[in-house]
Tab-separated table of C-alpha atoms and ligand atoms in Angstrom:
chain	number	residue	atom	x	y	z
A	628	MET	CA	52.731	56.344	-70.527
A	629	ASN	CA	54.657	56.589	-67.000
A	630	LYS	CA	53.210	53.640	-65.129
A	631	ILE	CA	50.993	53.813	-61.907
A	632	LYS	CA	52.997	53.116	-58.599
A	633	LEU	CA	51.096	50.834	-56.994
A	634	ALA	CA	50.808	50.258	-52.937
A	635	ILE	CA	49.069	47.587	-51.875
A	636	LEU	CA	48.279	46.576	-48.648
A	637	PHE	CA	47.548	42.724	-46.876
A	638	GLY	CA	47.460	41.245	-43.589
A	639	GLY	CA	46.405	43.565	-40.916
A	640	LYS	CA	46.189	43.788	-37.173
A	641	SER	CA	42.517	42.365	-37.761
A	642	ASP	CA	40.560	38.873	-36.906
A	643	GLU	CA	39.936	38.868	-40.515
A	644	TYR	CA	44.207	38.755	-41.344
A	645	SER	CA	44.024	34.739	-42.864
A	646	VAL	CA	41.537	35.813	-45.085
A	647	SER	CA	43.006	39.414	-46.758
A	648	LEU	CA	46.055	37.473	-46.918
A	649	HIS	CA	43.701	35.726	-49.829
A	650	SER	CA	42.424	38.194	-51.233
A	651	ALA	CA	45.191	39.927	-52.009
A	652	ALA	CA	47.525	37.394	-53.234
A	653	ALA	CA	44.565	37.227	-55.811
A	654	ILE	CA	45.286	40.338	-56.614
A	655	ILE	CA	48.757	40.904	-56.573
A	656	ASN	CA	48.555	37.796	-59.298
A	657	ASN	CA	45.776	39.665	-61.367
A	658	VAL	CA	47.681	43.241	-61.957
A	659	PRO	CA	48.064	44.083	-65.178
A	660	GLU	CA	52.056	45.122	-65.127
A	661	GLU	CA	51.794	46.439	-68.272
A	662	LEU	CA	49.764	49.646	-66.110
A	663	TYR	CA	51.786	49.358	-62.828
A	664	ASP	CA	54.570	49.213	-60.499
A	665	VAL	CA	53.861	47.649	-57.742
A	666	THR	CA	55.107	48.174	-54.441
A	667	LEU	CA	54.045	45.811	-50.999
A	668	ILE	CA	53.451	46.086	-48.144
A	669	GLY	CA	52.593	43.375	-45.673
A	670	ILE	CA	50.987	44.141	-41.805
A	671	THR	CA	51.672	41.477	-39.580
A	672	ALA	CA	48.982	40.201	-37.326
A	673	ASP	CA	50.620	42.442	-34.723
A	674	GLY	CA	51.117	45.805	-36.703
A	675	LYS	CA	53.649	46.110	-38.545
A	676	TRP	CA	54.685	47.345	-41.773
A	677	LEU	CA	57.157	45.127	-43.644
A	678	HIS	CA	58.458	46.017	-48.046
A	679	TYR	CA	57.906	42.601	-49.392
A	680	GLU	CA	59.176	41.362	-52.415
A	681	GLY	CA	58.069	37.794	-52.935
A	682	SER	CA	56.189	35.230	-54.417
A	683	THR	CA	52.178	35.419	-54.118
A	684	ASP	CA	52.391	31.541	-52.705
A	685	LYS	CA	54.224	32.967	-49.451
A	686	ILE	CA	51.553	35.109	-48.753
A	687	ASN	CA	48.525	32.898	-48.801
A	688	ASP	CA	50.223	30.118	-47.105
A	689	ASP	CA	51.585	33.344	-44.413
A	690	THR	CA	54.922	32.773	-44.183
A	691	TRP	CA	55.820	35.940	-46.180
A	692	HIS	CA	56.901	37.245	-42.783
A	693	GLN	CA	59.537	34.417	-42.339
A	694	ASP	CA	61.208	36.489	-44.720
A	695	GLU	CA	64.031	39.273	-44.037
A	696	LEU	CA	62.012	42.207	-44.224
A	697	SER	CA	63.003	46.194	-44.139
A	698	PRO	CA	59.742	48.422	-41.922
A	699	VAL	CA	58.345	50.798	-43.979
A	700	LEU	CA	56.417	53.908	-43.023
A	701	LEU	CA	53.852	56.119	-44.747
A	702	SER	CA	55.421	59.632	-45.133
A	703	MET	CA	53.609	62.698	-44.447
A	704	ASP	CA	56.105	64.646	-45.877
A	705	PHE	CA	56.151	62.960	-49.339
A	706	LYS	CA	53.337	61.455	-51.104
A	707	GLY	CA	54.815	57.896	-50.582
A	708	LEU	CA	56.503	54.855	-48.068
A	709	ILE	CA	59.783	55.511	-46.382
A	710	LYS	CA	61.746	52.200	-46.058
A	711	LEU	CA	64.111	51.633	-42.925
A	712	ASN	CA	67.314	49.611	-43.381
A	713	GLU	CA	67.964	48.851	-40.250
A	714	LYS	CA	71.470	47.237	-40.789
A	715	ASP	CA	73.067	50.592	-41.883
A	716	SER	CA	70.740	53.051	-40.640
A	717	THR	CA	69.923	54.719	-44.265
A	718	PHE	CA	66.137	54.597	-45.546
A	719	GLU	CA	65.050	54.796	-49.139
A	720	LYS	CA	62.128	56.613	-50.713
A	721	ILE	CA	59.311	54.989	-52.600
A	722	GLU	CA	56.971	57.195	-53.628
A	723	ILE	CA	53.966	56.103	-54.586
A	724	ASP	CA	50.390	57.500	-56.544
A	725	CYS	CA	48.136	55.277	-55.192
A	726	ILE	CA	47.232	52.917	-52.057
A	727	PHE	CA	45.428	50.016	-52.066
A	728	PRO	CA	44.140	48.427	-48.878
A	729	VAL	CA	43.619	44.644	-49.471
A	730	LEU	CA	42.237	44.364	-45.564
A	731	HIS	CA	39.368	42.852	-43.918
A	732	GLY	CA	37.935	44.222	-40.905
A	733	ARG	CA	38.947	46.046	-38.210
A	734	ASN	CA	42.225	48.714	-39.060
A	735	GLY	CA	41.786	47.470	-42.380
A	736	GLU	CA	37.953	48.616	-43.390
A	737	ASP	CA	37.065	50.374	-40.542
A	738	GLY	CA	38.342	54.329	-41.130
A	739	THR	CA	41.390	53.762	-39.338
A	740	ILE	CA	43.815	53.087	-42.129
A	741	GLN	CA	41.886	55.454	-44.813
A	742	GLY	CA	42.129	58.237	-42.126
A	743	MET	CA	45.951	57.586	-42.354
A	744	CYS	CA	46.030	57.788	-46.237
A	745	GLN	CA	44.107	60.866	-46.009
A	746	MET	CA	46.017	62.687	-43.875
A	747	SER	CA	49.040	61.435	-46.510
A	748	GLY	CA	47.089	63.049	-49.519
A	749	ILE	CA	48.274	59.327	-50.860
A	750	PRO	CA	44.628	58.223	-53.394
A	751	PHE	CA	43.642	55.196	-52.272
A	752	VAL	CA	41.086	52.626	-53.450
A	753	GLY	CA	37.070	52.254	-51.514
A	754	CYS	CA	35.587	54.205	-48.976
A	755	ASP	CA	37.031	57.052	-47.002
A	756	MET	CA	37.490	57.674	-43.759
A	757	THR	CA	34.088	58.475	-41.890
A	758	SER	CA	32.491	56.391	-44.353
A	759	SER	CA	34.308	52.861	-43.935
A	760	ALA	CA	34.379	53.868	-39.821
A	761	VAL	CA	30.281	54.217	-40.064
A	762	CYS	CA	29.660	50.845	-42.030
A	763	MET	CA	32.108	49.072	-40.333
A	764	ASP	CA	29.966	50.017	-37.525
A	765	LYS	CA	26.379	47.683	-37.870
A	766	GLU	CA	24.667	49.883	-35.042
A	767	TYR	CA	25.667	53.134	-36.940
A	768	THR	CA	24.930	51.924	-40.211
A	769	HIS	CA	21.348	50.721	-38.222
A	770	ILE	CA	21.208	54.576	-37.370
A	771	ILE	CA	22.163	56.195	-40.749
A	772	CYS	CA	19.832	53.611	-42.414
A	773	GLU	CA	16.645	54.443	-40.479
A	774	MET	CA	17.548	58.123	-41.115
A	775	ALA	CA	17.538	57.396	-44.924
A	776	GLY	CA	14.773	55.137	-44.537
A	777	ILE	CA	15.958	52.453	-45.317
A	778	LYS	CA	14.242	49.332	-43.798
A	779	THR	CA	16.572	46.809	-41.199
A	780	ALA	CA	15.855	44.363	-38.291
A	781	PRO	CA	14.866	46.222	-35.030
A	782	PHE	CA	17.693	46.149	-33.229
A	783	MET	CA	19.269	47.954	-29.703
A	784	SER	CA	22.996	48.039	-28.842
A	785	ALA	CA	24.956	48.177	-25.171
A	786	VAL	CA	28.301	48.974	-24.194
A	787	ASN	CA	29.962	46.589	-21.768
A	788	SER	CA	30.831	48.509	-17.972
A	789	LYS	CA	30.493	46.946	-14.600
A	790	THR	CA	27.575	48.079	-14.000
A	791	LEU	CA	25.640	45.958	-17.071
A	792	ASN	CA	23.101	43.518	-15.634
A	793	ILE	CA	22.680	41.204	-18.668
A	794	LYS	CA	19.272	39.943	-16.782
A	795	ASP	CA	17.999	43.444	-17.362
A	796	LEU	CA	19.023	43.571	-21.147
A	797	TYR	CA	17.751	39.908	-22.169
A	798	GLU	CA	14.272	41.577	-20.705
A	799	LYS	CA	14.143	44.877	-22.058
A	800	ALA	CA	15.752	43.199	-26.115
A	801	PHE	CA	13.152	40.280	-25.473
A	802	GLU	CA	10.333	42.396	-25.558
A	803	LYS	CA	11.250	44.923	-28.212
A	804	LEU	CA	13.128	42.498	-30.591
A	805	SER	CA	11.478	38.335	-29.046
A	806	LEU	CA	12.840	35.671	-29.730
A	807	PRO	CA	15.665	34.521	-31.991
A	808	MET	CA	17.755	37.002	-31.554
A	809	PHE	CA	21.192	37.452	-33.436
A	810	ILE	CA	23.832	38.794	-31.163
A	811	LYS	CA	27.037	40.926	-33.125
A	812	PRO	CA	29.762	42.762	-32.293
A	813	ALA	CA	29.146	46.336	-33.487
A	814	ASN	CA	32.362	46.089	-35.067
A	815	ASN	CA	33.885	42.665	-36.498
A	816	GLY	CA	33.158	40.342	-39.975
A	817	SER	CA	33.564	37.248	-40.982
A	818	SER	CA	30.732	36.388	-38.891
A	819	LEU	CA	32.952	36.100	-35.818
A	820	GLY	CA	31.139	36.697	-32.833
A	821	ILE	CA	27.709	36.250	-34.200
A	822	SER	CA	25.681	33.921	-32.392
A	823	LYS	CA	21.621	33.227	-32.923
A	824	VAL	CA	19.724	32.735	-29.433
A	825	ARG	CA	17.046	31.093	-28.488
A	826	ASN	CA	16.523	31.272	-24.893
A	827	TYR	CA	18.119	33.436	-21.777
A	828	ASP	CA	21.015	30.845	-21.485
A	829	GLU	CA	22.487	31.379	-24.853
A	830	PHE	CA	21.184	35.133	-25.067
A	831	GLU	CA	23.806	35.323	-22.019
A	832	LYS	CA	26.665	32.880	-23.909
A	833	GLY	CA	26.148	35.088	-27.145
A	834	ILE	CA	26.810	38.527	-24.837
A	835	MET	CA	29.733	37.412	-23.543
A	836	GLU	CA	31.054	36.168	-27.050
A	837	ALA	CA	30.431	39.000	-28.337
A	838	PHE	CA	31.969	41.009	-25.815
A	839	GLU	CA	35.007	39.391	-26.330
A	840	TYR	CA	35.237	40.690	-29.770
A	841	ASP	CA	34.332	44.810	-29.389
A	842	LYS	CA	33.064	46.227	-26.365
A	843	LYS	CA	30.012	47.635	-28.110
A	844	ILE	CA	27.759	44.925	-29.445
A	845	VAL	CA	23.751	44.339	-31.188
A	846	ILE	CA	21.705	43.110	-30.975
A	847	GLU	CA	18.802	42.868	-33.688
A	848	SER	CA	15.497	41.133	-34.030
A	849	MET	CA	15.885	37.326	-36.012
A	850	ILE	CA	14.952	38.003	-40.003
A	851	GLU	CA	13.750	34.472	-41.862
A	852	GLY	CA	14.386	33.744	-45.149
A	853	PHE	CA	17.603	34.347	-46.573
A	854	GLU	CA	20.592	36.692	-48.195
A	855	ILE	CA	21.043	38.411	-50.679
A	856	GLY	CA	24.049	40.317	-51.744
A	857	CYS	CA	24.892	43.308	-54.330
A	858	ALA	CA	28.194	44.456	-55.574
A	859	VAL	CA	28.389	48.043	-56.625
A	860	VAL	CA	30.883	50.377	-58.028
A	861	GLY	CA	31.935	53.647	-58.460
A	862	ASN	CA	31.961	57.170	-56.964
A	863	GLU	CA	29.124	59.417	-58.118
A	864	GLU	CA	27.772	57.021	-61.686
A	865	LEU	CA	27.507	53.721	-59.903
A	866	LEU	CA	27.305	50.248	-61.460
A	867	ILE	CA	25.353	47.955	-59.672
A	868	GLY	CA	26.260	44.179	-59.678
A	869	GLU	CA	24.300	41.140	-59.846
A	870	VAL	CA	22.269	40.067	-57.440
A	871	ASP	CA	23.666	36.538	-55.522
A	872	GLU	CA	21.864	34.600	-52.830
A	873	ILE	CA	23.288	32.189	-49.580
A	874	ASP	CA	21.520	29.114	-49.778
A	875	THR	CA	22.663	27.637	-46.059
A	876	LYS	CA	21.726	24.456	-44.299
A	877	ASN	CA	23.407	25.948	-41.340
A	878	ASP	CA	21.687	27.948	-38.665
A	879	PHE	CA	23.069	31.151	-40.527
A	880	PHE	CA	26.143	32.082	-42.772
A	881	ASP	CA	28.994	31.391	-40.051
A	882	TYR	CA	32.687	31.761	-39.559
A	883	VAL	CA	33.394	28.188	-40.954
A	884	GLU	CA	30.440	28.378	-43.638
A	885	LYS	CA	31.875	31.318	-45.150
A	886	TYR	CA	35.309	30.167	-46.310
A	887	SER	CA	33.963	26.013	-46.804
A	888	GLN	CA	30.736	26.293	-47.572
A	889	HIS	CA	30.410	22.681	-46.836
A	890	ASN	CA	26.638	22.740	-45.995
A	891	SER	CA	25.493	26.261	-48.237
A	892	LYS	CA	25.537	27.204	-52.002
A	893	ILE	CA	25.626	30.679	-53.257
A	894	TYR	CA	23.373	30.689	-56.136
A	895	CYS	CA	24.345	33.948	-58.863
A	896	PRO	CA	22.026	35.219	-60.044
A	897	ALA	CA	19.907	35.115	-56.575
A	898	ARG	CA	16.967	32.383	-57.698
A	899	ILE	CA	14.042	35.719	-57.143
A	900	SER	CA	12.382	37.368	-59.534
A	901	ASP	CA	12.925	40.211	-61.553
A	902	ASP	CA	11.249	42.675	-59.584
A	903	LEU	CA	12.761	42.158	-56.499
A	904	LYS	CA	15.929	41.909	-57.739
A	905	ALA	CA	15.516	45.375	-59.374
A	906	GLN	CA	14.487	46.515	-55.842
A	907	ALA	CA	17.427	45.267	-54.456
A	908	LYS	CA	19.482	47.020	-56.290
A	909	GLU	CA	17.918	49.917	-55.918
A	910	ILE	CA	18.090	49.787	-52.417
A	911	ALA	CA	21.618	48.579	-52.802
A	912	ALA	CA	22.787	52.262	-54.453
A	913	ASN	CA	20.708	54.259	-52.046
A	914	THR	CA	22.635	52.484	-48.863
A	915	TYR	CA	25.650	53.231	-50.725
A	916	LYS	CA	25.112	56.391	-51.225
A	917	ALA	CA	23.318	57.078	-47.761
A	918	LEU	CA	26.109	55.458	-45.980
A	919	GLY	CA	28.203	57.590	-48.089
A	920	CYS	CA	30.752	54.676	-49.730
A	921	SER	CA	32.802	55.500	-52.844
A	922	GLY	CA	34.773	53.511	-54.816
A	923	LEU	CA	33.493	49.735	-54.080
A	924	ALA	CA	31.215	48.185	-51.473
A	925	ARG	CA	28.588	44.533	-51.212
A	926	VAL	CA	25.267	45.041	-49.923
A	927	ASP	CA	24.068	42.553	-47.906
A	928	MET	CA	20.978	42.458	-47.329
A	929	PHE	CA	17.747	39.674	-46.448
A	930	VAL	CA	14.235	38.528	-48.302
A	931	THR	CA	11.980	37.451	-45.811
A	932	PRO	CA	9.031	34.222	-47.067
A	933	GLU	CA	6.904	37.465	-47.787
A	934	ASN	CA	9.224	39.176	-50.567
A	935	LYS	CA	9.726	42.054	-48.333
A	936	ILE	CA	13.869	42.726	-48.879
A	937	TYR	CA	15.923	44.522	-45.616
A	938	LEU	CA	19.374	45.670	-45.411
A	939	ASN	CA	22.079	44.021	-43.076
A	940	GLU	CA	25.426	44.948	-43.600
A	941	ILE	CA	27.785	47.065	-45.948
A	942	ASN	CA	30.911	45.310	-47.129
A	943	THR	CA	33.755	48.231	-47.883
A	944	ILE	CA	36.019	45.693	-48.828
A	945	PRO	CA	33.955	42.555	-49.371
A	946	GLY	CA	36.459	39.676	-49.812
A	947	LEU	CA	38.392	39.865	-53.367
A	948	THR	CA	39.632	36.392	-54.232
A	949	ASP	CA	38.972	35.635	-58.177
A	950	LEU	CA	36.182	34.033	-56.963
A	951	SER	CA	34.720	36.046	-53.998
A	952	ARG	CA	31.319	37.100	-54.437
A	953	TYR	CA	31.786	40.506	-55.326
A	954	PRO	CA	34.076	39.552	-57.965
A	955	SER	CA	31.505	37.493	-59.422
A	956	MET	CA	28.314	39.707	-59.445
A	957	LEU	CA	29.887	42.106	-61.140
A	958	LYS	CA	31.529	39.729	-63.511
A	959	LYS	CA	28.300	38.507	-64.148
A	960	ILE	CA	27.389	41.917	-65.504
A	961	GLY	CA	30.556	41.642	-67.802
A	962	ILE	CA	34.036	42.993	-65.663
A	963	GLU	CA	36.294	40.700	-65.715
A	964	TYR	CA	38.359	39.940	-62.214
A	965	LYS	CA	40.929	42.271	-63.819
A	966	ASP	CA	39.317	44.956	-65.561
A	967	LEU	CA	37.444	45.369	-61.784
A	968	ILE	CA	40.822	45.731	-60.023
A	969	VAL	CA	41.920	48.902	-63.175
A	970	LYS	CA	38.207	50.196	-62.618
A	971	LEU	CA	38.563	50.431	-58.616
A	972	VAL	CA	42.050	52.314	-59.236
A	973	GLU	CA	41.055	54.881	-61.785
A	974	LEU	CA	37.719	55.153	-59.433
A	975	ALA	CA	40.797	56.354	-56.589
A	976	ILE	CA	42.733	58.721	-58.834
A	977	GLU	CA	39.883	60.198	-60.124
B	1698	ADP	N1	19.067	39.319	-37.991
B	1698	ADP	C1	19.417	38.760	-38.121
B	1698	ADP	N2	18.608	37.902	-38.820
B	1698	ADP	C2	18.453	36.541	-39.382
B	1698	ADP	N3	19.914	35.948	-39.799
B	1698	ADP	C3	20.589	37.353	-39.448
B	1698	ADP	C4	20.753	38.254	-38.512
B	1698	ADP	N4	22.294	39.074	-38.709
B	1698	ADP	C5	23.101	38.047	-39.205
B	1698	ADP	N5	22.215	37.491	-39.315
B	1698	ADP	C6	23.299	35.627	-40.202
B	1698	ADP	O1	24.247	35.653	-39.386
B	1698	ADP	C7	25.424	36.271	-40.710
B	1698	ADP	C8	26.537	37.222	-40.147
B	1698	ADP	O2	25.946	38.891	-39.797
B	1698	ADP	P1	26.194	39.702	-40.208
B	1698	ADP	O3	26.054	40.883	-39.685
B	1698	ADP	O4	25.945	39.771	-41.559
B	1698	ADP	O5	28.190	39.846	-39.809
B	1698	ADP	P2	29.934	40.224	-40.207
B	1698	ADP	O6	30.080	41.202	-40.838
B	1698	ADP	O7	30.690	39.746	-39.088
B	1698	ADP	O8	29.528	39.282	-41.580
B	1698	ADP	C9	24.953	36.876	-41.402
B	1698	ADP	O9	25.567	35.996	-42.920
B	1698	ADP	C10	23.554	36.226	-41.587
B	1698	ADP	O10	23.257	34.602	-42.019
B	1699	MG	MG1	27.816	39.526	-43.273
């Protein structure tokens, strides 16, 4: 059997560049060599695509780009990559059967790379362009879920402009959402630019902070309770992973907590009743379908003290190290990390 020529993309022009390095290094270390010929493409934080042939240690410690590396382009001519040899002005063709974008956040998880892959005609792991874009944009996620009858927090959005009056916005938000509220950049991840606000001063500060990450922001009512997540894999037929639970002593699951977990603990399975777990899995599957997902996604929800479930968000390329939440939820239903990688590539080629 011919090996599948798999291109793994890592890094990316994104605030979550370093998160991607760890996800990608774990995937590269676990790709079954007997099945795949792997080509590694590192994308620098300023967006350059480079052909990398070194170790995963240098990916993990972010020194990979210090090697002398050749630029690569995604071909729109044949199915593959074009490697530019700058020294002698020649180029090399690298044929590719499947692309695995192990990228998080903007320019990785938001439909941009997915659109390029679709144009190239090369199958790729994960959701298509449209689905990636709507899952990344927290306002569009709310709107589509509302239409599909999936409960989310009451919300509103605002766009940065010279005429935006923060006092007026606060009054409208207070009336519709009451305090406390969460303010978020519409497009980002890893809790970057997110604040929980309890009064006008915090609101003003939160708005300014969120606008540092995006020109559009989403403001939500705080949902009391705790957050759970559920892994989904598949195209038409879906496999639903175990439900996990975030127990945090912090105000919310912020960037530092997500990657240090000093004051937080993840329970997998979640400490909720079987009935609630079944409801969460059903909401995860319905959300996945409503948003047009394929391949994989992690669906995050809140459970209130009254045992009501609200959708929080859907991550189309969730953290993918072997210890991350998404692979852990699937391990609990018998899908090992290595098998998950194979399954995701199969789903892409399907
Ligand atoms: N409406 C909300 N009510 C309560 N907590 C929230 C709300 N929105 C966000 N949070 C908290 O903030 C964290 C990050 O928000 P989230 O929307 O998941 O953004 P990100 O895409 O950055 O993960 C969540 O994990 C949760 O702890
Ligand atoms: Mg989240």
